[in-house]
XYZ file of C-alpha atoms in Angstrom:
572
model
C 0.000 0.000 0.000
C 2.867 2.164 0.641
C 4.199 1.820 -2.644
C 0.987 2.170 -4.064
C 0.689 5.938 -2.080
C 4.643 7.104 -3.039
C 3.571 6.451 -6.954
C 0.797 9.139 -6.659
C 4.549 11.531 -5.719
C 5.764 11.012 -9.310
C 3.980 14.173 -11.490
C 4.542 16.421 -8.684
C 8.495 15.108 -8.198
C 9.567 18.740 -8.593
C 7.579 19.995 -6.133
C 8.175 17.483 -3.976
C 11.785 17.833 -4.439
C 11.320 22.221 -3.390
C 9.005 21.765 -0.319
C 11.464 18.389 1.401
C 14.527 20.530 0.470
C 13.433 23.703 2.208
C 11.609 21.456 5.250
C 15.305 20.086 6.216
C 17.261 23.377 5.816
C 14.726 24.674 7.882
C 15.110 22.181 10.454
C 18.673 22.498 10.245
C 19.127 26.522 10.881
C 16.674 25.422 14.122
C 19.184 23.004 15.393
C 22.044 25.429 14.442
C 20.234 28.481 16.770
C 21.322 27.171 20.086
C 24.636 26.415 19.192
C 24.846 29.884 18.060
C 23.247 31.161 21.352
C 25.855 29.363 23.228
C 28.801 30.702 21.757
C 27.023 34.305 21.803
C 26.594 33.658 25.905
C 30.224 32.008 26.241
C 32.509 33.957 23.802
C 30.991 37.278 22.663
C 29.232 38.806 25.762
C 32.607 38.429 28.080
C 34.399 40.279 25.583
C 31.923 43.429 25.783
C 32.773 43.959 21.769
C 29.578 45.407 20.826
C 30.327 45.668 17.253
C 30.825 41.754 17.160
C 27.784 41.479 19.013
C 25.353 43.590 16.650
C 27.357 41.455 13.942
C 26.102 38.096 15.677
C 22.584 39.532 16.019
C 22.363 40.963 12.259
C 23.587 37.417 11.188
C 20.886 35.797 13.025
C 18.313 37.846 11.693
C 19.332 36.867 8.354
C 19.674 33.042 8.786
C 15.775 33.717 10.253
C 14.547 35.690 7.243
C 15.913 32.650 5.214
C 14.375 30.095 7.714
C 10.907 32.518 7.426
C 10.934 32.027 3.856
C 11.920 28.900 4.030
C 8.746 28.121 6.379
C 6.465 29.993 3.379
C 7.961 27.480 0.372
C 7.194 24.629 3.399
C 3.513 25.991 4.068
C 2.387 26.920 0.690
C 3.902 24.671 -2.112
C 3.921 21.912 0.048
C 0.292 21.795 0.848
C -0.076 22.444 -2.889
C 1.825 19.011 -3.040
C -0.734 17.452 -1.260
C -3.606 19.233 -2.991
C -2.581 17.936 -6.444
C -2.167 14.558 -4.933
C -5.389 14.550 -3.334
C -6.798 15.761 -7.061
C -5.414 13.125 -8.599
C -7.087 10.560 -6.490
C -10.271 11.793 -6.836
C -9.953 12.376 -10.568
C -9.042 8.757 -11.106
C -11.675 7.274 -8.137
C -14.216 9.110 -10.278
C -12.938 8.016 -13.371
C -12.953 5.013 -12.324
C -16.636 4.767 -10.870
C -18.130 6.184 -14.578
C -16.591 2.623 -16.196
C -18.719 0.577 -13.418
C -20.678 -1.718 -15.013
C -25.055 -1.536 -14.124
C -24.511 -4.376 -11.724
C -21.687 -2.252 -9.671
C -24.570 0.449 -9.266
C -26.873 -1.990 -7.979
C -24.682 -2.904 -5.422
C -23.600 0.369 -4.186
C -25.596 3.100 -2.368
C -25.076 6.789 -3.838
C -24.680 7.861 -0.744
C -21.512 5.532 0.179
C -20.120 6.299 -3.594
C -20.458 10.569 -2.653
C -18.816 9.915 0.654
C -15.899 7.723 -1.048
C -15.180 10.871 -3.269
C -15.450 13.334 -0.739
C -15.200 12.618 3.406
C -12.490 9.690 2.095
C -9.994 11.204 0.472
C -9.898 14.921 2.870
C -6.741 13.946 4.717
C -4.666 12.206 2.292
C -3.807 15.750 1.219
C -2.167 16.193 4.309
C -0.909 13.077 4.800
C 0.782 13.415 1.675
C 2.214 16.816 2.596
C 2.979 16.221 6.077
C 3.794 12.438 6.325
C 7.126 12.318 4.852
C 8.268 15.500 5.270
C 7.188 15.636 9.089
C 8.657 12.114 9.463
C 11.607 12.564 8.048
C 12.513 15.934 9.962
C 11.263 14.460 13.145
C 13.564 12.003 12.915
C 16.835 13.632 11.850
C 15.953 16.430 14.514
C 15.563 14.174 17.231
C 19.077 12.418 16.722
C 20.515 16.055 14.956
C 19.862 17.682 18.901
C 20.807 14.296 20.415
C 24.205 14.530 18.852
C 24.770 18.063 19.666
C 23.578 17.649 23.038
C 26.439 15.002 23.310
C 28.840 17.244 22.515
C 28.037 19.698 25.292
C 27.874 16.986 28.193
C 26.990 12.925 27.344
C 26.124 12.474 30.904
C 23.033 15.185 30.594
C 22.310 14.227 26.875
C 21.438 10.287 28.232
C 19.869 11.412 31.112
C 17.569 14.373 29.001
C 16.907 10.836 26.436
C 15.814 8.019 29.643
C 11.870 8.921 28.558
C 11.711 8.835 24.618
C 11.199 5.237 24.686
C 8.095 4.969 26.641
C 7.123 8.046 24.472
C 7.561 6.050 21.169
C 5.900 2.810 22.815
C 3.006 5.359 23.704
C 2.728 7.091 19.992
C 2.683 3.237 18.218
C -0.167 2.249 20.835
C -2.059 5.254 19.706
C -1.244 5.428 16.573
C -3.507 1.501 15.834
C -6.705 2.750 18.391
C -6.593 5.699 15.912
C -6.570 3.777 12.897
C -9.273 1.838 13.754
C -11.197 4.643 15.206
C -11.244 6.411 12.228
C -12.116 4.036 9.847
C -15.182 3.255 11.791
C -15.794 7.259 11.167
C -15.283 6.915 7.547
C -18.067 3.729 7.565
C -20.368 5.565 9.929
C -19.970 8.772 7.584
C -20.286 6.805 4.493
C -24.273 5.175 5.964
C -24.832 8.954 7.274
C -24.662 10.123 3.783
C -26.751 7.641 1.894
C -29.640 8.470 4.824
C -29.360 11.932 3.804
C -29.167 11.414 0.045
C -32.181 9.172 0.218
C -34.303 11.592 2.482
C -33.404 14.751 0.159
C -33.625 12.818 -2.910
C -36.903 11.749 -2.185
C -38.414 14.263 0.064
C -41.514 14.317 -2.367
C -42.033 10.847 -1.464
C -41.073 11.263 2.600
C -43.804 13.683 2.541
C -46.258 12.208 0.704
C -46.646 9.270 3.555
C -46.208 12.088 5.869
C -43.303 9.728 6.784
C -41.146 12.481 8.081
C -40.896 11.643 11.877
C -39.507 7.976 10.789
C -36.838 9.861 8.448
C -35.947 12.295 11.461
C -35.546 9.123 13.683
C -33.695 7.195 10.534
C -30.882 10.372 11.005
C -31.108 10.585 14.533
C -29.526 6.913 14.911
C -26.911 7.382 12.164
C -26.429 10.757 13.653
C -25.944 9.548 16.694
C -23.687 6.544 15.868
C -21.094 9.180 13.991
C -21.052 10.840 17.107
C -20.194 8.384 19.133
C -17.290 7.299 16.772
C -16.403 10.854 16.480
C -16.529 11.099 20.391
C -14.052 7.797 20.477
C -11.395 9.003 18.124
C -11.498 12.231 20.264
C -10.729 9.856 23.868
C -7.955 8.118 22.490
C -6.435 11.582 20.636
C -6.934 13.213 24.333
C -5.040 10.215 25.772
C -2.426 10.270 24.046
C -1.755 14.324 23.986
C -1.916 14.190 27.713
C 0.580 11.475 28.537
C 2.681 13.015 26.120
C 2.535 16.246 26.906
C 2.943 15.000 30.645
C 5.870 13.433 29.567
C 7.356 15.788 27.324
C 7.516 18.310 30.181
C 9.082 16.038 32.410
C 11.641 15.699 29.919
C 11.960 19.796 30.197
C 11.907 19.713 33.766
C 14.579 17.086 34.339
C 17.114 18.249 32.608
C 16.679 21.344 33.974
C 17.315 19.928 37.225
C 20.496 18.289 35.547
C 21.691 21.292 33.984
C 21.526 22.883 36.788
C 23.387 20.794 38.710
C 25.874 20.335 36.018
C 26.194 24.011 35.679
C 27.050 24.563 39.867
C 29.180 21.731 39.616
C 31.321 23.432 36.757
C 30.745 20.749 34.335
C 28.970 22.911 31.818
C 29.360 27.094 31.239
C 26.135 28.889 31.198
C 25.895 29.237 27.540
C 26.024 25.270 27.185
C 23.397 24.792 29.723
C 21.241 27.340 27.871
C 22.025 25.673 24.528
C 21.218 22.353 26.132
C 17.510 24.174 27.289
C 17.306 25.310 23.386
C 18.038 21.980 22.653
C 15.977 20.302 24.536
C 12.913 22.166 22.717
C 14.152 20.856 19.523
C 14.654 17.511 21.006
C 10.557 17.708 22.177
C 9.665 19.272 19.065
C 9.572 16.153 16.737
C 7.838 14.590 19.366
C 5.083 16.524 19.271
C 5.398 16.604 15.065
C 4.914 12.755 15.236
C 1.927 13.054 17.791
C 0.283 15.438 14.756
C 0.615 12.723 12.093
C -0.593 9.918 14.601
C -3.510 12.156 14.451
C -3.599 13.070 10.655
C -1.867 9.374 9.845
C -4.982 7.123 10.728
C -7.001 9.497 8.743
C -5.438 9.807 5.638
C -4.228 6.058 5.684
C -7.775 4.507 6.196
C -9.074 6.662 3.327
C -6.666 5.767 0.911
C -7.631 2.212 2.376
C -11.015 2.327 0.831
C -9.668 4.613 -1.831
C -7.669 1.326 -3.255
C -10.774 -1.396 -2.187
C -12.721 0.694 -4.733
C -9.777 1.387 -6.966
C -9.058 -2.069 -7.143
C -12.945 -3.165 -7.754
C -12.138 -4.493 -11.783
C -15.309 -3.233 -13.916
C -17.346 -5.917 -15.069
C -17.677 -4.737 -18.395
C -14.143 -3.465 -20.002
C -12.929 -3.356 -24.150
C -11.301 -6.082 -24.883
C -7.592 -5.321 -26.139
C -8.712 -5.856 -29.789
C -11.927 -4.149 -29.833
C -12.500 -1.396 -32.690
C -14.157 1.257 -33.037
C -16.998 1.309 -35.140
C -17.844 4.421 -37.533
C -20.796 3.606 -38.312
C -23.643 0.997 -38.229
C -26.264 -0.419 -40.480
C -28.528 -1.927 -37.566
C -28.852 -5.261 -38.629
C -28.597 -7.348 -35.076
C -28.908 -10.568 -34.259
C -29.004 -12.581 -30.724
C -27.504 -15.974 -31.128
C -28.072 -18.808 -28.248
C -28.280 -15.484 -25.835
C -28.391 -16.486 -22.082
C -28.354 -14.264 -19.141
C -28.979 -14.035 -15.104
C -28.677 -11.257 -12.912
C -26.019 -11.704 -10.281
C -26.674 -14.464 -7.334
C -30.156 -15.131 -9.291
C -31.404 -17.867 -11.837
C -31.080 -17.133 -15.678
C -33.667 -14.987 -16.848
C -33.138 -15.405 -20.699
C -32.457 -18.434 -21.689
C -30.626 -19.658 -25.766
C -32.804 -16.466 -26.746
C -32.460 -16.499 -30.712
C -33.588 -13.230 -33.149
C -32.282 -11.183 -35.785
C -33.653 -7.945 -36.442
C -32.737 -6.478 -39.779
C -32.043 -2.848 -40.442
C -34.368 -0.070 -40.418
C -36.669 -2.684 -38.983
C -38.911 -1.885 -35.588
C -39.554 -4.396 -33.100
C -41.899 -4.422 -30.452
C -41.149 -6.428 -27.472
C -44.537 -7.665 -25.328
C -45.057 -9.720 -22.172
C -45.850 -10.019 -18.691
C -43.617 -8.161 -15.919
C -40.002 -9.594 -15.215
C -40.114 -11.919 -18.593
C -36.749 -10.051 -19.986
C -37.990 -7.677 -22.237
C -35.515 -4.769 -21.086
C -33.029 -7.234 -20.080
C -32.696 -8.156 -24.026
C -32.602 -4.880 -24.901
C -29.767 -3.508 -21.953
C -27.523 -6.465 -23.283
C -27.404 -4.476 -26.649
C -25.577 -1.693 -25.232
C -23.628 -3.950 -22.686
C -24.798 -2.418 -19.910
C -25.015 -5.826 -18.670
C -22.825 -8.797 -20.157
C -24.263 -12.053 -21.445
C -23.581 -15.045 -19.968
C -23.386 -17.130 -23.550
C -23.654 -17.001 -26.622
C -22.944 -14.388 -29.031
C -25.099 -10.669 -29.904
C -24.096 -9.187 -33.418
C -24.991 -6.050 -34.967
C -23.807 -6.058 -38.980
C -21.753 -9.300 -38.248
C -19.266 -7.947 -35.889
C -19.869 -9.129 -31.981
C -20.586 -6.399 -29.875
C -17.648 -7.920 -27.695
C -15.049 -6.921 -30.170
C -16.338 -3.011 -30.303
C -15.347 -0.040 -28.006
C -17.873 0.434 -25.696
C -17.854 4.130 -26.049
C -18.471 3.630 -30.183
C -21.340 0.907 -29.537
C -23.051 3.467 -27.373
C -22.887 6.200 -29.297
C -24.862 4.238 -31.993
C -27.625 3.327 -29.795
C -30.171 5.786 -27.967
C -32.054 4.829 -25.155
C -35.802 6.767 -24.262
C -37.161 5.576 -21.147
C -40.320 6.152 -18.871
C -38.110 7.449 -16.412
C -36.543 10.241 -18.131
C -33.139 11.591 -15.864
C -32.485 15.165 -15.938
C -29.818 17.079 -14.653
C -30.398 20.253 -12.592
C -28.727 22.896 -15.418
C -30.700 24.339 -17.822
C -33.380 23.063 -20.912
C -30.249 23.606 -23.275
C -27.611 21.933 -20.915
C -30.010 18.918 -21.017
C -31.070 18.669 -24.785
C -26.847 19.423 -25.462
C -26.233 16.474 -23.987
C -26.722 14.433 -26.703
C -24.041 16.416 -28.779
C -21.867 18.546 -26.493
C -20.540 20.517 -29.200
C -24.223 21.600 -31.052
C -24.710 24.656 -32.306
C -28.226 27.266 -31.299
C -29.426 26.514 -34.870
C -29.043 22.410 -33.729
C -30.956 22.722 -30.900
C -33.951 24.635 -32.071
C -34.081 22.185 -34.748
C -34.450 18.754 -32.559
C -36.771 21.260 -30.483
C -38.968 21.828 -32.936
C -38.886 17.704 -34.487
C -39.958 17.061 -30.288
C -42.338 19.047 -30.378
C -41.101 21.261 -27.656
C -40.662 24.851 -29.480
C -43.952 26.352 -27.799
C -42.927 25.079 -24.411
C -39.697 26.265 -24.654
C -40.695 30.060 -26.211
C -43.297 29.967 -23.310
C -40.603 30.214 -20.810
C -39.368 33.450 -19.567
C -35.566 32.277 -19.678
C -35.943 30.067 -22.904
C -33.274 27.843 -23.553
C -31.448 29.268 -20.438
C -34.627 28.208 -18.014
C -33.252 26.228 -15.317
C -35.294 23.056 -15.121
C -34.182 22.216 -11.562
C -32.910 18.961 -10.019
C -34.464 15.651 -12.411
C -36.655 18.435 -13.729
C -38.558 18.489 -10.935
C -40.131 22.158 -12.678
C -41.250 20.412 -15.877
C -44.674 18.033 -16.566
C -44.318 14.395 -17.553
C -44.418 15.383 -20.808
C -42.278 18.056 -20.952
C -39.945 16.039 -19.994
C -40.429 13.357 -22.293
C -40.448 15.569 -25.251
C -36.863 16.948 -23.702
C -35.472 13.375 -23.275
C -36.255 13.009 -27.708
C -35.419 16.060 -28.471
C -31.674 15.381 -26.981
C -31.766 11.686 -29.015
C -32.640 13.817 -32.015
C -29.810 15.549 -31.121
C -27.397 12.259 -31.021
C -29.274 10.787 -34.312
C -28.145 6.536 -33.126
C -28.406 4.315 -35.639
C -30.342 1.758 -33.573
C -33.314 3.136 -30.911
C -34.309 1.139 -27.830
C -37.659 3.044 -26.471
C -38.469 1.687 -23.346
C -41.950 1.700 -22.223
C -41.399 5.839 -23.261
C -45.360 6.961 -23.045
C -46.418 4.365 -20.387
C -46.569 7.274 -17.356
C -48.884 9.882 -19.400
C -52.136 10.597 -20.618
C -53.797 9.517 -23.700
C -53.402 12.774 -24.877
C -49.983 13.942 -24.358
C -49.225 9.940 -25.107
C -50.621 10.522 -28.501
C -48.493 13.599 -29.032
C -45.012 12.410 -28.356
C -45.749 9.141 -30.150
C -45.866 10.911 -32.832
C -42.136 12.589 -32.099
C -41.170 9.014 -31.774
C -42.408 7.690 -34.897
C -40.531 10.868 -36.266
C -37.701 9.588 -34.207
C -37.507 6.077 -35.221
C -38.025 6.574 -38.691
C -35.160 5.172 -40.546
C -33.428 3.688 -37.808
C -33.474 -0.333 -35.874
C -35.950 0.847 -33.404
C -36.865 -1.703 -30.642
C -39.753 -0.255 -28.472
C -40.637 -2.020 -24.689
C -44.260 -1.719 -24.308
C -47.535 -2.378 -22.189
C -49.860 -0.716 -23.854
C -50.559 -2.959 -26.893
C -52.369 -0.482 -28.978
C -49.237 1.873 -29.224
C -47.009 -1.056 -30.979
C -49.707 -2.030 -33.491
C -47.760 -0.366 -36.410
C -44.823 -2.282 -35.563
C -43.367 -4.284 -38.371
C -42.883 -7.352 -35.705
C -44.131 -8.001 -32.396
C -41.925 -10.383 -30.204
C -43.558 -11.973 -27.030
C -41.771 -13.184 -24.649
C -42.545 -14.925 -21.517
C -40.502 -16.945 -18.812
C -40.142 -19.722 -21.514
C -38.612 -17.084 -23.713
C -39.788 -16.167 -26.889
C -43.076 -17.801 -27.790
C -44.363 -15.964 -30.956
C -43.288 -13.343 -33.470
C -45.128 -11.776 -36.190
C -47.073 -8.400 -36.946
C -50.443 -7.274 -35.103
C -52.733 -8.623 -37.387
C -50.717 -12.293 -37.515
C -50.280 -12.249 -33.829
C -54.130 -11.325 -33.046
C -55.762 -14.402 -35.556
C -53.223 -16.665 -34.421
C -55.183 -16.803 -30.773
C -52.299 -17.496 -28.594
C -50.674 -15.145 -25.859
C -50.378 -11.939 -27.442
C -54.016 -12.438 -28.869
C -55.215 -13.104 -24.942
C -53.057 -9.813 -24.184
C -54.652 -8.027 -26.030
C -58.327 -9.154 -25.670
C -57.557 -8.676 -21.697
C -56.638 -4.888 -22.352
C -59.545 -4.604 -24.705
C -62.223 -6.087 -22.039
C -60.316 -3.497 -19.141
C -60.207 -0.152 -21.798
């Protein structure tokens, strides 16, 4: 894992290199100050030379200038370090979520994903910054003022170091309770957040069952178990900054005690025992550096824990290393021997054989959970078959990009998702780069223009989150106006007018036959009587498919589709 972290160091090597360089010379005018101060107590003040003294004092000030700026380059471009580091993580982790596969999503709240891009990766920046660098200077500090301190007297220098190893047993002790603290925080964080994003999401819902008093008890509990892991991390950091600082001063007040008695003994001059004081700060100093990363450490490390378990979660659904990119696509597809279960459940389709030929539409009928989207969400690979082989103009859809399969199909469905910009943002979508003239054009083909001019802002009207400020309709007509705007060679419409009236249903079929015209359209639907123009109508039930043919076949043949549609017939 820790080679895994250092590699993230490797674009920012530069600026790694400036902000460890400046850290240590840093570090190293601090543990040249006291030796200074001694030989300014021991050699310049008995000589009373006041020019030499004012010399001393102007040098000083200029080894602290460089140390101030020193401390700037330190604060500044190193936290920049771990900035871009922390960037780069979340780049990829996003990155990296967008080439999940359907099933992934099913799996995984929204909630847990947010908090895995967000809460997770907060402290690697500083651990990134701070960990090495603070380590590293710690350390060389510690035995740096240890060393000098030998010089002065070896006697006081052991004595001043009898506690730093019940210090260091204390900091690893801490340093695991904090590790595991936290990453209970990042868990308890992670549930907080898909309670909230479930509540807000579907506040329309919450109130509608007036269930508001079970959400507000639903976030008191989560609530009130991040507290408590909150409060926990918060014992064990208060722990361990008390025995060390208890310790640390105990450190400072023995060796005063030494000193002293060093100093009335004659061993040491004044200026030495004053160095050894100044010493002895820089001696505590990394001590307290390395309690700050055992309290930044645990953070930072158990986020870039879960940063690699999702990091190293292989999408389902990949290119293969030969797969091509496809220019462009006829729209003649065929399923060959096509069988397919969801994960941890039995196979839903099973040898499923069809071809569809270009231009053609298809209309897929049945009762609920019989397949009929799962065919069509194999065509894009949202999911992957379990056998056999699906072909669209003879090539397997295997041995295409995925990003050049996609763009060739277009997807309507009931449940139209918006995002929360504005009416062009949305229609755009389906070709970032259209023009004004574009847009009004695919407005005008979904019949939207009226809508649209209606609106005080026009295009610019800002449709709110899932375009929760538009009708059913309006949203519809939106969702066909962007596939105008991606023109796919092959449509899948899935159950697209099932949610709206007869009326407005009547309206933006006719956008769709506009839509499909020309193109492999395959069209999910309940309502029978909006498929009757279809140029074949596949049932399928749990046996698979168990007829084919056009409305008129299908109806004089007597057999499913004929009771189907009799049963809709007797309920309209």
């Amino acid at each position: 894992m820790l080679k895994q972290f250092i590699s993230y160091y490797k674009p920012y090597k530069a600026l790694f290199i400036l902000d460890f360089s400046c850290a240590v010379i840093a570090a190293l005018l601090e543990l040249a100050f006291p030796v200074a101060v001694n030989q300014f107590i021991d050699q310049l003040l008995p000589s009373r030379n006041w020019s030499w003294i004012m010399l001393a004092v102007l040098g000083l000030l200029f080894f602290y200038s460089l140390n101030t700026a020193m401390q700037f380059v330190v604060n500044y471009w190193g936290h920049m370090l771990g900035i871009n580091i922390e960037t780069t993580m979340r780049k990829q982790l996003f990155e990296h979520i967008q080439k999940q596969s359907f099933s992934f999503f099913d799996n995984h709240k929204t909630g847990h994903l947010l908090s895995r891009l967000t809460n997770d990766l907060f402290d690697i920046g500083e651990v990134a910054h701070h960990g090495p660098e603070d380590v590293f200077i710690a350390v060389m500090s510690l035995f740096g003022s240890f060393v000098l301190m030998l010089t002065i007297n070896w006697k006081l220098a052991c004595l001043s170091f009898v506690l730093v190893p019940i210090l260091t047993i204390l900091i690893v002790f801490f340093n695991k309770k904090m590790t595991h603290a936290t990453t209970r925080i990042y868990k308890d964080i992670a549930a907080f957040n898909a309670i909230v994003e479930n509540a807000v999401g579907g506040i329309r819902v919450v109130q509608a069952f007036s269930n508001e008093a079970y959400e507000n008890e639903q976030f008191k509990k989560n609530n009130t178990r991040y507290r408590l892991a909150k409060l926990l991390s918060y014992k064990i950091l208060g722990a361990n900054n008390t025995f060390n600082y208890f310790l640390m001063r105990l450190i400072t007040l023995f060796t005063l005690v030494c000193g002293a008695y060093f100093t009335i003994k004659g061993e040491i001059t004044d200026g030495q025992f004053v160095s050894f004081l100044l010493l002895t700060n820089i001696f505590i100093r990394p001590i307290e550096k390395i309690n700050a990363v055992i309290e930044l450490y645990p953070k930072g490390i158990a986020g870039f824990k879960r940063f690699m378990e999702l990091m190293q979660t292989k999408p389902e659904i990949m290119d293969l290393p030969h797969a091509i990119d496809v220019d462009h696509v006829d729209g003649h597809i065929i399923y060959q021997d096509v069988s397919f279960g969801y994960e941890g459940k039995k196979d839903i389709l099973n040898h499923i054989n069809l071809e569809i030929n270009p231009g053609e539409t298809i209309a897929f009928v049945g009762p609920s959970g019989a397949g009929k989207t799962t065919i069509c969400n194999l065509l894009p690979r949202f999911y992957d078959i379990k056998s056999g082989e699906i072909l669209i103009d003879g090539l397997s859809i295997r041995d295409m990009t995925l990003s050049s399969l996609r763009q060739h199909i277009g997807i309507v469905q009931q449940d139209v998702f918006l995002f929360s910009g504005t009416l062009r943002e949305n229609i755009a979508y389906g070709k970032l780069d259209a023009t004004d003239e574009e847009i009004w054009h695919v407005v005008r083909l979904a019949r939207l223009e009226e809508t649209v001019k209606a609106m005080s802002d026009g295009l610019d009207t800002v449709i709110g989150e899932r375009g929760v400020k538009l009708s059913g309709g309006q949203k519809q007509r939106l969702s066909i106006a962007r596939m105008f705007l991606k023109n796919p060679s092959i449509l899948i419409l899935d159950e697209a007018t099932s949610a709206l009236d007869t009326a407005t249903e009547m309206a933006i079929q006719q956008s769709l036959e506009e839509l499909s015209e020309g193109r492999t359209t395959l069209v999910i639907a309940h309502r029978l009587a909006t498929i009757k123009h279809a140029d074949r109508i596949i049932v399928v039930t749990e046996e698979g498919i168990v007829e084919q043919g056009s409305h008129t076949e299908l109806i004089n043949k007597g057999g499913v589709y004929s009771g189907l549609h009799q049963a809709q017939f007797q309920m309209s």
